[in-house]
Short mmCIF file of C-alpha atoms and ligand atoms in Angstrom, two decimals:
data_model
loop_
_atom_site.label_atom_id
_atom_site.label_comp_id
_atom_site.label_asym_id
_atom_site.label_seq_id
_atom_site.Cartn_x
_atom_site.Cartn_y
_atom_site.Cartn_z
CA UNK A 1 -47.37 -29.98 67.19
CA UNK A 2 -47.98 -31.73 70.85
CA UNK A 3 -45.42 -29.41 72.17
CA UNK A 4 -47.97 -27.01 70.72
CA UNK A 5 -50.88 -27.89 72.62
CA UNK A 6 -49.29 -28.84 75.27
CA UNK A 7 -48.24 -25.38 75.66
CA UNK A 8 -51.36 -23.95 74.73
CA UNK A 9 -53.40 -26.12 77.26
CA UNK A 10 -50.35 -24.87 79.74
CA UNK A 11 -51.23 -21.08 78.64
CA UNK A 12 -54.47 -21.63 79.31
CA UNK A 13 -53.63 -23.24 82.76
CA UNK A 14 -51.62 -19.86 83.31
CA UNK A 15 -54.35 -18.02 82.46
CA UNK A 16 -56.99 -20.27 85.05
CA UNK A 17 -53.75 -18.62 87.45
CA UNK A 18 -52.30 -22.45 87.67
CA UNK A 19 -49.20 -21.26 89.38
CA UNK A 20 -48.15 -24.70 89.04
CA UNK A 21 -48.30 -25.87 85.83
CA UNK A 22 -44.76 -27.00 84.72
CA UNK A 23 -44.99 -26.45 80.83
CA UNK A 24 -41.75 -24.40 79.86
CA UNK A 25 -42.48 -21.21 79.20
CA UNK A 26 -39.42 -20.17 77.12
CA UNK A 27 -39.83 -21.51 73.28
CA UNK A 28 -36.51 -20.29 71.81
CA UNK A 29 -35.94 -20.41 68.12
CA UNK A 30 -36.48 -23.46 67.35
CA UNK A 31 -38.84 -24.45 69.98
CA UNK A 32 -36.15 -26.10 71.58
CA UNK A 33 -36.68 -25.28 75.37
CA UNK A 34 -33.00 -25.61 76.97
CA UNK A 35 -31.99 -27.46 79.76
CA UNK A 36 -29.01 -24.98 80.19
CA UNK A 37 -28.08 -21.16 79.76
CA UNK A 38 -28.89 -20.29 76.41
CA UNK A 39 -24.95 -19.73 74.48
CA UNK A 40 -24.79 -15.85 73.03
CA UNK A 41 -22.49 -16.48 71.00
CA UNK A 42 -22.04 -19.63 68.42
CA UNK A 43 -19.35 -20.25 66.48
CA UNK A 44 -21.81 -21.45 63.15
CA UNK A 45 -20.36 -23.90 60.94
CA UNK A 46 -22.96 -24.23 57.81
CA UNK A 47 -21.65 -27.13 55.70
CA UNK A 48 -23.95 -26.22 52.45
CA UNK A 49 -21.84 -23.31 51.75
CA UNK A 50 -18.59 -25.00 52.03
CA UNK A 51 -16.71 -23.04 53.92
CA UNK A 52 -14.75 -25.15 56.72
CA UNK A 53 -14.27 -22.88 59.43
CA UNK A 54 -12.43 -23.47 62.34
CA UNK A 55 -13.60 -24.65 65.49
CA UNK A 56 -10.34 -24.43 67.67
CA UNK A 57 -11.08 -22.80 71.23
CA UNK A 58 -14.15 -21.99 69.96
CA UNK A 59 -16.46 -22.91 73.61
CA UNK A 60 -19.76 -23.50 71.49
CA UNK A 61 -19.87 -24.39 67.74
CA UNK A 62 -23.43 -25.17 65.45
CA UNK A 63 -23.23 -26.75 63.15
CA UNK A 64 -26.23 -26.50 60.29
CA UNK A 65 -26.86 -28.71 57.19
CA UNK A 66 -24.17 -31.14 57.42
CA UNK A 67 -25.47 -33.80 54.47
CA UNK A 68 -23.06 -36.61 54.56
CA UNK A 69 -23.08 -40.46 54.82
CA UNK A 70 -19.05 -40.90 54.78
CA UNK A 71 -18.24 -38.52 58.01
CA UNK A 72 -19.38 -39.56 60.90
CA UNK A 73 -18.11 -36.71 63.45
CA UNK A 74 -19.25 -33.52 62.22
CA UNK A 75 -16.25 -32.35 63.98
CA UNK A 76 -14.28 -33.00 60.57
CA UNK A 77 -15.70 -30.21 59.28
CA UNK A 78 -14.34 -27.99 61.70
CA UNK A 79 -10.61 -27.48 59.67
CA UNK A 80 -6.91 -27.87 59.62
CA UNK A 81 -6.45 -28.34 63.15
CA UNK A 82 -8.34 -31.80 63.06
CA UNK A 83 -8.79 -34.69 64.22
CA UNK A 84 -6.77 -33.21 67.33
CA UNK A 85 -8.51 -29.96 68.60
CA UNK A 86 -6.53 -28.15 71.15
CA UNK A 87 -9.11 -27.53 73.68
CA UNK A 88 -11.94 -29.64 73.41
CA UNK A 89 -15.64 -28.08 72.08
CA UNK A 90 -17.67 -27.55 75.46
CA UNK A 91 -21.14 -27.35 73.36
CA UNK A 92 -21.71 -29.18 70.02
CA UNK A 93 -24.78 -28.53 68.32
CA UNK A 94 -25.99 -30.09 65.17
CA UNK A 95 -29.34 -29.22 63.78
CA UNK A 96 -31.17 -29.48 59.92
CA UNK A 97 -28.52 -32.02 59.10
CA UNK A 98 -28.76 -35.75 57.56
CA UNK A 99 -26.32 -38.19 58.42
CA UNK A 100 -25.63 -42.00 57.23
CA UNK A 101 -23.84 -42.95 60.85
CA UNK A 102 -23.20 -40.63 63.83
CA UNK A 103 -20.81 -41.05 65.27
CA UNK A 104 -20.30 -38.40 68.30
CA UNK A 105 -16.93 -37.08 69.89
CA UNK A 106 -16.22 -38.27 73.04
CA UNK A 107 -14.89 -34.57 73.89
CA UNK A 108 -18.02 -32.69 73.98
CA UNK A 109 -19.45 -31.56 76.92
CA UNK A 110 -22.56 -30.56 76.03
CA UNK A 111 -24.16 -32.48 72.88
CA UNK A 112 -27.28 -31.24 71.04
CA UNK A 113 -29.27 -32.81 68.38
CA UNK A 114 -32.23 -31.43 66.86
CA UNK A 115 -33.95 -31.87 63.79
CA UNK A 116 -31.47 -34.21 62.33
CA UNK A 117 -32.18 -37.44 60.51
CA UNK A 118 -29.40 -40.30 60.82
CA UNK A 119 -29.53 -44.01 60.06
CA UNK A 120 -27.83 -44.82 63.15
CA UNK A 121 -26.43 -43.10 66.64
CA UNK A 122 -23.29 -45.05 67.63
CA UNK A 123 -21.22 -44.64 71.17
CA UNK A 124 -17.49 -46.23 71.27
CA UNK A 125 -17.74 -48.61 73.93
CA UNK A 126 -13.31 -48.64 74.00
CA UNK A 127 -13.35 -44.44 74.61
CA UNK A 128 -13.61 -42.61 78.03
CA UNK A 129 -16.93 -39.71 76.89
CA UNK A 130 -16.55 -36.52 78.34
CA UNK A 131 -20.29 -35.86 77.30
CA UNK A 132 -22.65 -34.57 80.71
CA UNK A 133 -25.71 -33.76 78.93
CA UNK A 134 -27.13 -35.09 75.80
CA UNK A 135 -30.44 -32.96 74.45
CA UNK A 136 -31.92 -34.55 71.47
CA UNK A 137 -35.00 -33.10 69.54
CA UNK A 138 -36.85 -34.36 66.42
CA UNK A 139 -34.73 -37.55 65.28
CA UNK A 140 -35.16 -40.52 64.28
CA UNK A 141 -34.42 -42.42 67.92
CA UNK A 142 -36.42 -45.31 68.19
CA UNK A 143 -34.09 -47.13 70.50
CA UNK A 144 -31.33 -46.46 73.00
CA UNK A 145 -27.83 -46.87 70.86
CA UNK A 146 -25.65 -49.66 72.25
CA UNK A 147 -23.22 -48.56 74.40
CA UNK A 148 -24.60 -45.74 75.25
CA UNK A 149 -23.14 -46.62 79.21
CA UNK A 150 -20.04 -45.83 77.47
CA UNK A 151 -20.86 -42.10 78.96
CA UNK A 152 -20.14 -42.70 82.18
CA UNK A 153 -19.90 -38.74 83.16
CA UNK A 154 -23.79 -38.59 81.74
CA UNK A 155 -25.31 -36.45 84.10
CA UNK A 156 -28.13 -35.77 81.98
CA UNK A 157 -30.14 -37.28 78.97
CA UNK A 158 -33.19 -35.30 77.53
CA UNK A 159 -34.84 -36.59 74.28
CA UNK A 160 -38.04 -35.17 72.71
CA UNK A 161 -40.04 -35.57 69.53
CA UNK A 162 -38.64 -39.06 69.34
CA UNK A 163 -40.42 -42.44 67.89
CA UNK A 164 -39.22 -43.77 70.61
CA UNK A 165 -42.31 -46.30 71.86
CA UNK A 166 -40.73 -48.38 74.42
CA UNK A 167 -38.20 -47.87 77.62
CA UNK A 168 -36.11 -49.94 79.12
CA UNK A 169 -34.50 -47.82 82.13
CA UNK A 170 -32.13 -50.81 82.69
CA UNK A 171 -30.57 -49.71 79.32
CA UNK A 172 -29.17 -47.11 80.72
CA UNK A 173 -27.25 -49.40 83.59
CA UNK A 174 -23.85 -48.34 84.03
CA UNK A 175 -24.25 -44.61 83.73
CA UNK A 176 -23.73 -44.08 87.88
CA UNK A 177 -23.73 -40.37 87.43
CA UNK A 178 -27.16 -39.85 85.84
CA UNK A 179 -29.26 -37.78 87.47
CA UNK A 180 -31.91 -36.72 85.18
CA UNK A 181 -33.76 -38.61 82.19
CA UNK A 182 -36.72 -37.22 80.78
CA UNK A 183 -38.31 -38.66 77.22
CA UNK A 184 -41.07 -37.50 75.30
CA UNK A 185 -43.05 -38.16 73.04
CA UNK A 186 -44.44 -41.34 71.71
CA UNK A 187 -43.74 -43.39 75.13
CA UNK A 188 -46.33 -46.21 75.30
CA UNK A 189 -44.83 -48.14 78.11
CA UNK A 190 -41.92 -48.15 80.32
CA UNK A 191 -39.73 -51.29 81.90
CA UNK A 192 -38.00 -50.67 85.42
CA UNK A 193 -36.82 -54.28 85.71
CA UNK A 194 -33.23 -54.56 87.14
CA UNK A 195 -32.81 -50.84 86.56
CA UNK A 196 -29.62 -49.89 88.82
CA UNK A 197 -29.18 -46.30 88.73
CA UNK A 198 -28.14 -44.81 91.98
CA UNK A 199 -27.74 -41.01 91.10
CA UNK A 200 -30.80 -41.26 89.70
CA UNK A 201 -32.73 -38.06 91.06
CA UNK A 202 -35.27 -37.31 88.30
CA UNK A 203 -37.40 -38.88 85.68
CA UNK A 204 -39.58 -37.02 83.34
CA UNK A 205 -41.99 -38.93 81.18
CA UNK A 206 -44.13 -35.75 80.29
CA UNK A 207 -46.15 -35.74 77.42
CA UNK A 208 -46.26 -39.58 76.22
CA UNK A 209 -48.79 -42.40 75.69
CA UNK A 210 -48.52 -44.14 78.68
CA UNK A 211 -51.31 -45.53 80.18
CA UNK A 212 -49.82 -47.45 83.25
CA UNK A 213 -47.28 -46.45 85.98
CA UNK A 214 -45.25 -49.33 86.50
CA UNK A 215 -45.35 -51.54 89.60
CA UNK A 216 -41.72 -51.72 90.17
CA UNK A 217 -41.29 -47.75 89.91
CA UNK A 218 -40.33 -47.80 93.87
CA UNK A 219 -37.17 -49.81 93.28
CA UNK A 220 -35.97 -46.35 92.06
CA UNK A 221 -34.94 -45.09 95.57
CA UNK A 222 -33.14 -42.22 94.92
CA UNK A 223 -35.92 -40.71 92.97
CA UNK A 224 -36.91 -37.04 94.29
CA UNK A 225 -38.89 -35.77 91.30
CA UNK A 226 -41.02 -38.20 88.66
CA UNK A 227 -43.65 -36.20 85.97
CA UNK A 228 -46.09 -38.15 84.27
CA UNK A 229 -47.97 -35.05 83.24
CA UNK A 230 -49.65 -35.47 79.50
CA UNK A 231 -50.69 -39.20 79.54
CA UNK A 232 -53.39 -41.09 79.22
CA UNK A 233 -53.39 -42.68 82.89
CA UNK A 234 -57.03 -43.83 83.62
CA UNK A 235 -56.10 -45.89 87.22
CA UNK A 236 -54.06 -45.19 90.07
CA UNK A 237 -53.09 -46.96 92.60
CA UNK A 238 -51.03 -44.40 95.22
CA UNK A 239 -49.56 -46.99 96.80
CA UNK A 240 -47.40 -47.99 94.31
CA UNK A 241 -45.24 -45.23 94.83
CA UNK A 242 -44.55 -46.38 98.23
CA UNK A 243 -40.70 -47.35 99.04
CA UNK A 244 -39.92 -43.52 97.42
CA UNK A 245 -38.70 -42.32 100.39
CA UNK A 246 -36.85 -39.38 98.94
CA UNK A 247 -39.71 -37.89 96.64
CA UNK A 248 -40.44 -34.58 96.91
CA UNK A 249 -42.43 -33.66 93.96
CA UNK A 250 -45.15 -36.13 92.32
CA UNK A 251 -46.89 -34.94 89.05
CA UNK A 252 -49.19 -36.77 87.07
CA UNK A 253 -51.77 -33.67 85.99
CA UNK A 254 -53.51 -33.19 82.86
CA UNK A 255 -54.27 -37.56 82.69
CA UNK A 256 -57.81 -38.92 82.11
CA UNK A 257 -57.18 -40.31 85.54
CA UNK A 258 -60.87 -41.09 86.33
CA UNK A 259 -59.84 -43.51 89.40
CA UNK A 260 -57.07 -43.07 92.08
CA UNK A 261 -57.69 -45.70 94.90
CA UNK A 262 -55.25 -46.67 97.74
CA UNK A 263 -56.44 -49.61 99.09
CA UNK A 264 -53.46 -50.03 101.48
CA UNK A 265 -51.67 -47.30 103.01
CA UNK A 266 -49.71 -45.18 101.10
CA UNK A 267 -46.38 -43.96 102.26
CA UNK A 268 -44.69 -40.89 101.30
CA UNK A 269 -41.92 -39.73 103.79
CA UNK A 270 -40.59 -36.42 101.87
CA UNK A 271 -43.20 -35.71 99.75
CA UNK A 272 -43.74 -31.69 99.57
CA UNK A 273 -45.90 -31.32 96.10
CA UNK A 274 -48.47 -33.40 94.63
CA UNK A 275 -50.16 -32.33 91.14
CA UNK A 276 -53.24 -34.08 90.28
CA UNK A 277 -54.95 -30.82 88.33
CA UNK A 278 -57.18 -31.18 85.21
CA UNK A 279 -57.44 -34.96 85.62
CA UNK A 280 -61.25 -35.32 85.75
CA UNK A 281 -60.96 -36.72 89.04
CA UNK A 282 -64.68 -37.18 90.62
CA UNK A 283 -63.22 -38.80 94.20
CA UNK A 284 -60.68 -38.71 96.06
CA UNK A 285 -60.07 -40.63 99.73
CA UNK A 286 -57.06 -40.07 101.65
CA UNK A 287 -58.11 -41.90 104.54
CA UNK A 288 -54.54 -43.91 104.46
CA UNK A 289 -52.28 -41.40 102.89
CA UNK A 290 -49.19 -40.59 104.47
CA UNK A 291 -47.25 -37.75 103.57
CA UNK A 292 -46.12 -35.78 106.64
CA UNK A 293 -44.31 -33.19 104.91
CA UNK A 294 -46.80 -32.14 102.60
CA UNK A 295 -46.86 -28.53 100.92
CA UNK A 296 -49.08 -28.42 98.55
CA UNK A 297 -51.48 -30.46 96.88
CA UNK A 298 -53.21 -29.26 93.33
CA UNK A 299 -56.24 -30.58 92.71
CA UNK A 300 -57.61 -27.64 90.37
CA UNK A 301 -59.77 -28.43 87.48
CA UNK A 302 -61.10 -31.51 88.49
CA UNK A 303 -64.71 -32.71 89.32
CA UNK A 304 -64.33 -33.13 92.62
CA UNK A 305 -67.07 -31.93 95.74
CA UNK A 306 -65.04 -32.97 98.30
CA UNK A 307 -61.81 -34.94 99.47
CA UNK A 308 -63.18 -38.08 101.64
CA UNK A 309 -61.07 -37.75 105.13
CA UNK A 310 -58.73 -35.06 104.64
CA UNK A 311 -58.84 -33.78 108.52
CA UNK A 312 -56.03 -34.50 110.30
CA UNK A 313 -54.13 -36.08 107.37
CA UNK A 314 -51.76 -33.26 106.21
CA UNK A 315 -49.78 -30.86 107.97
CA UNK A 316 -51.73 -27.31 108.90
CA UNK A 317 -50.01 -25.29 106.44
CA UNK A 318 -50.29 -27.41 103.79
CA UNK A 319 -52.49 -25.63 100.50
CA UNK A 320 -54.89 -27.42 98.47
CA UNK A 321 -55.22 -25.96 95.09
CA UNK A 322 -58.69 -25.73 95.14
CA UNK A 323 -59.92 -24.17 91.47
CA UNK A 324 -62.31 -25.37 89.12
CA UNK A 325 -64.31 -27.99 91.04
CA UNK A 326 -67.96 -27.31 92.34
CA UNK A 327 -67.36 -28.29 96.09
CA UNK A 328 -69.93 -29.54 98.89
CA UNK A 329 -69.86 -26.01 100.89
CA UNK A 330 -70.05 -27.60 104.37
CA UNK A 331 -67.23 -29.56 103.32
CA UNK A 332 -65.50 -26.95 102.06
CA UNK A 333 -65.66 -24.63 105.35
CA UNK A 334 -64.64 -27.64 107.62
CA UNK A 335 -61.73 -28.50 104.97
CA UNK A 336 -60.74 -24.74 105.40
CA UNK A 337 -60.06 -25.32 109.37
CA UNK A 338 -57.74 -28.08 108.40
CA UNK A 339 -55.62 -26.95 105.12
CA UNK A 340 -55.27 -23.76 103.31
CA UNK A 341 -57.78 -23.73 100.72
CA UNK A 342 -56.68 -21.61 97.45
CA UNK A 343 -59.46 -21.19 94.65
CA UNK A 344 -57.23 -18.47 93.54
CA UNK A 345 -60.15 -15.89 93.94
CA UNK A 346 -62.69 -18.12 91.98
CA UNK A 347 -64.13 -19.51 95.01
CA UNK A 348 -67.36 -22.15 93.87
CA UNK A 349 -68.84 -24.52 96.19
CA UNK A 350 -72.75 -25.61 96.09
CA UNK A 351 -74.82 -26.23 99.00
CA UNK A 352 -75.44 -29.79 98.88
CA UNK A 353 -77.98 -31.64 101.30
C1 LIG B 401 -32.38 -16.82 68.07
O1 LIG B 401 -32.72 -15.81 67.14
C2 LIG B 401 -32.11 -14.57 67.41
C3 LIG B 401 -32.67 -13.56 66.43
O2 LIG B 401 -32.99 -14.16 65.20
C4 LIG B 401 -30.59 -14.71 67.28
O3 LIG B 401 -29.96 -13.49 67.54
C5 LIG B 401 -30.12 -15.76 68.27
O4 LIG B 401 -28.76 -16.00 68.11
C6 LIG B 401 -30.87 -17.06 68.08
N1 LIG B 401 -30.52 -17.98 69.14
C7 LIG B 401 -30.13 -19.23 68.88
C8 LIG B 401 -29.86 -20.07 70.08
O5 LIG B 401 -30.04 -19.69 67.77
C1 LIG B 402 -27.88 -26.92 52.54
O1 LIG B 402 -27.18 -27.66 51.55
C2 LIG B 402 -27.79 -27.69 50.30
C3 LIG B 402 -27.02 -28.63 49.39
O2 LIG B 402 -25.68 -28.78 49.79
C4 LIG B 402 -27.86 -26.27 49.75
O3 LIG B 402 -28.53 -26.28 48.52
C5 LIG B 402 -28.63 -25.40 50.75
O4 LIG B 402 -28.64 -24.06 50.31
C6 LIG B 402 -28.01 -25.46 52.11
N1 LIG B 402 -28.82 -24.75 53.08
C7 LIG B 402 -28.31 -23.91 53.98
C8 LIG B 402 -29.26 -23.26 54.92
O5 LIG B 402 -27.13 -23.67 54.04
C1 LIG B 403 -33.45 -40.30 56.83
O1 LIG B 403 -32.46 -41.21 56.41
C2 LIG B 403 -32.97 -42.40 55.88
C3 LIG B 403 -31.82 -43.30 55.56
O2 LIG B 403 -30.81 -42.64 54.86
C4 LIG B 403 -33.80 -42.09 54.63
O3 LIG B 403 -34.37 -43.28 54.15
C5 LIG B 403 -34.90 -41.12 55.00
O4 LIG B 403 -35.59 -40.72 53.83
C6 LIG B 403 -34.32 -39.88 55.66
N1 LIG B 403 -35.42 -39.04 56.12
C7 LIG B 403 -35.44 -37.73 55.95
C8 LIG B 403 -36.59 -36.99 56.53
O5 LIG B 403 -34.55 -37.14 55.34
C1 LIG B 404 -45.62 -40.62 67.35
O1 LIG B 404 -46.63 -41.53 67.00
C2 LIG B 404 -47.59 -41.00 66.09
C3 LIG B 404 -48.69 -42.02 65.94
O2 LIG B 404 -48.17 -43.31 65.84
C4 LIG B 404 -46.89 -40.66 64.79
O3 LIG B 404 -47.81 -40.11 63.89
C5 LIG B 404 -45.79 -39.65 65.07
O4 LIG B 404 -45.06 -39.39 63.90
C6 LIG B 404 -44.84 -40.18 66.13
N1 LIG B 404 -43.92 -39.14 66.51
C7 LIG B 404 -42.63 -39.28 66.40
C8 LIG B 404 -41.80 -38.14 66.84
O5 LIG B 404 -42.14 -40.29 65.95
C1 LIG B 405 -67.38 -32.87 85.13
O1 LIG B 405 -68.61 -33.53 85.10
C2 LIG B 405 -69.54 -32.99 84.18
C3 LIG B 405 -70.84 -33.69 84.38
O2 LIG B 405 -70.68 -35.05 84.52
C4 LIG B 405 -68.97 -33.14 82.79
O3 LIG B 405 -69.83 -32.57 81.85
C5 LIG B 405 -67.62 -32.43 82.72
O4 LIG B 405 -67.03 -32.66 81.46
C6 LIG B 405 -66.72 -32.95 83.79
N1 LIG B 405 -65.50 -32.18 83.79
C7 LIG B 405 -64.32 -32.72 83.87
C8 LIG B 405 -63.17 -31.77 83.91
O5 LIG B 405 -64.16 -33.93 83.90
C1 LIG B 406 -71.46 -32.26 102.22
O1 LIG B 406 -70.47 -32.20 103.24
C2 LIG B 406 -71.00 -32.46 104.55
C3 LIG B 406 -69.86 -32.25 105.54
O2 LIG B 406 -68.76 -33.04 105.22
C4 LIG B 406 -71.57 -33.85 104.61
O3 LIG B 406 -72.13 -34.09 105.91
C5 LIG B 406 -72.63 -34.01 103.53
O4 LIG B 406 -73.08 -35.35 103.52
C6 LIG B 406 -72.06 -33.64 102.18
N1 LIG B 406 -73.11 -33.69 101.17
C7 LIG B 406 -73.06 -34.51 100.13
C8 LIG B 406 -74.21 -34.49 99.21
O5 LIG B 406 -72.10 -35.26 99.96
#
């Protein structure tokens, strides 16, 4: 359902011509939106009709309704040829399914989970996982399994529609090839703490509850890309993103962010995009921003009239996404000799004394 709106307030944002907006577009069947090609062809494995059928060489196998507490590997299911498969399953997908324990093979590449219940998700701490990217939707993941940093190839761990409320990023210590983690939905707060993740390139916290960025997010310095788009963050403070040295692409749109303040300067060496749209933001000062390689800057659909010192502050080329505010019209023309102004042909500015 809040993949729902979300999407709709994203259609919407399409249709205010928000080229921006990073809501996936693509709903497949069901409504999971893939982080990889989308497999023609999958070997189906439905275990309410009880046929096994074999999963040997097959590249990509589903299976569907697998309603078991004693098996733990759906994998069993697959026939004869098992427990030893000749070439390993690249893509496992389980969906509609209800496990007691789950116990996933350490041979699959490419692990989905969605719409699943299980008591419990358990990783073998004593096996080498071949597993790059785990994508789990709607189950019952309220915490990270123990020895999960038994993947060490994880390149990539997506979970939505999860209870999960809390985050510990330190959890996932160990894992020194992921590169992307991005958790929705019921987030309330996240814990950097002695994270140590050095691959670490992206973290997506779109569409949660969380009301604070933490103050130790900048220990994460090989971040290039962080989304807190969809939260309820009232107060920023820029400056606590300082120490990213690598980040490239900021977004925190769609927030109730009433308040961003940088008292001291703020410091961002690589940033290129920074998406503040549809956050109800009345001011904005970047007197002591920083950010010599910015492209673009979105700050449609806000209620702003002006940006307080934005001459000289950003490279020439750099756009400012410009839609849906009422601006100060003498600003607005200076503001044009200084940035590129896009209001995306809805241009509205009021002549204010
Ligand atoms: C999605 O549905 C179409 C048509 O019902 C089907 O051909 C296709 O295999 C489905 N894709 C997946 C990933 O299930
Ligand atoms: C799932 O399994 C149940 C019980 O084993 C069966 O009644 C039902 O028809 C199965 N559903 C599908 C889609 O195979
Ligand atoms: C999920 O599994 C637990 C434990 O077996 C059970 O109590 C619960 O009813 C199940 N939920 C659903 C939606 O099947
Ligand atoms: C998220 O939290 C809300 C409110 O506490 C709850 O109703 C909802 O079921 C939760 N979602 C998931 C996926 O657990
Ligand atoms: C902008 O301000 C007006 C008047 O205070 C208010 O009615 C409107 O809801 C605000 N819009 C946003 C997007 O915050
Ligand atoms: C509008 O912008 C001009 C130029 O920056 C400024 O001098 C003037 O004070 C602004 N008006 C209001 C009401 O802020």
């Amino acid at each position: 359902m809040k993949e729902l709106i979300t999407c709709l307030m994203c259609l919407l944002a399409l249709v205010a011509a928000d080229p921006t907006c990073s809501c996936h577009s693509v709903v497949e069947n069901n409504s999971w939106p893939w982080g990889d090609n989308i497999i023609s062809k999958w070997n189906r494995v439905t275990i309410g009709d009880s046929v096994a059928r074999s999963c040997d060489g097959a590249a990509a196998v589903l299976f569907e309704n697998v309603t078991t507490s004693k098996i733990t590997d759906p994998l069993a299911y697959c026939g004869k040829q098992l427990p030893i498969l000749e070439k390993p399953i690249q893509h496992m997908w389980i969906r509609d399914s209800n496990f007691g324990r789950l116990v996933p093979s350490p041979k699959v590449a490419v692990m989905r989970i969605s719409d699943t219940n299980f008591t419990k998700l358990i990783f073998d701490n004593t096996v080498t996982y071949q597993t790059q990217r785990i994508y789990l939707k709607n189950v019952p993941l309220d915490a990270i399994p123990k020895n999960l940093n038994a993947m060490q190839n994880l390149v990539s761990f997506v979970a939505k529609e999860i209870p999960l409320q809390k985050f510990i990023l330190s959890q996932f210590n160990g894992l020194n090839k992921l590169q992307r983690i991005t958790i929705s939905n019921n987030l309330t707060s996240i814990a950097i703490g002695a994270a140590d993740l050095p691959a670490l390139i992206s973290l997506n916290f779109h569409s949660n509850q969380i009301e604070k960025v933490p103050g130790d997010i900048s220990t994460l310095k090989s971040l290039e890309m962080l989304n807190f788009c969809f939260n309820k963050i009232t107060h920023l403070d820029m400056s606590v993103f300082n120490g990213l040295d690598f980040l490239q692409d900021l977004k925190i749109s769609h927030n109730p962010l009433l308040i961003i303040n940088s008292p001291t300067t703020v410091n961002l060496p690589a940033l290129q995009h920074l998406h503040l749209q549809h956050s109800h933001l009345e001011r904005l000062d970047v007197a002591l921003w920083h950010m010599p390689k910015l492209a673009s800057m979105n700050l449609n659909w806000n209620n702003l009239t002006q940006v307080a010192n934005l001459e000289g502050q950003f490279p020439k080329g750099a756009i400012v996404y410009a839609a849906g505010n009422t601006w100060n019209c003498t600003w607005l023309n200076e503001a044009a000799t200084v940035v590129v102004i896009d209001q995306q042909d809805r241009p509205r500015c009021k002549n204010l004394a």
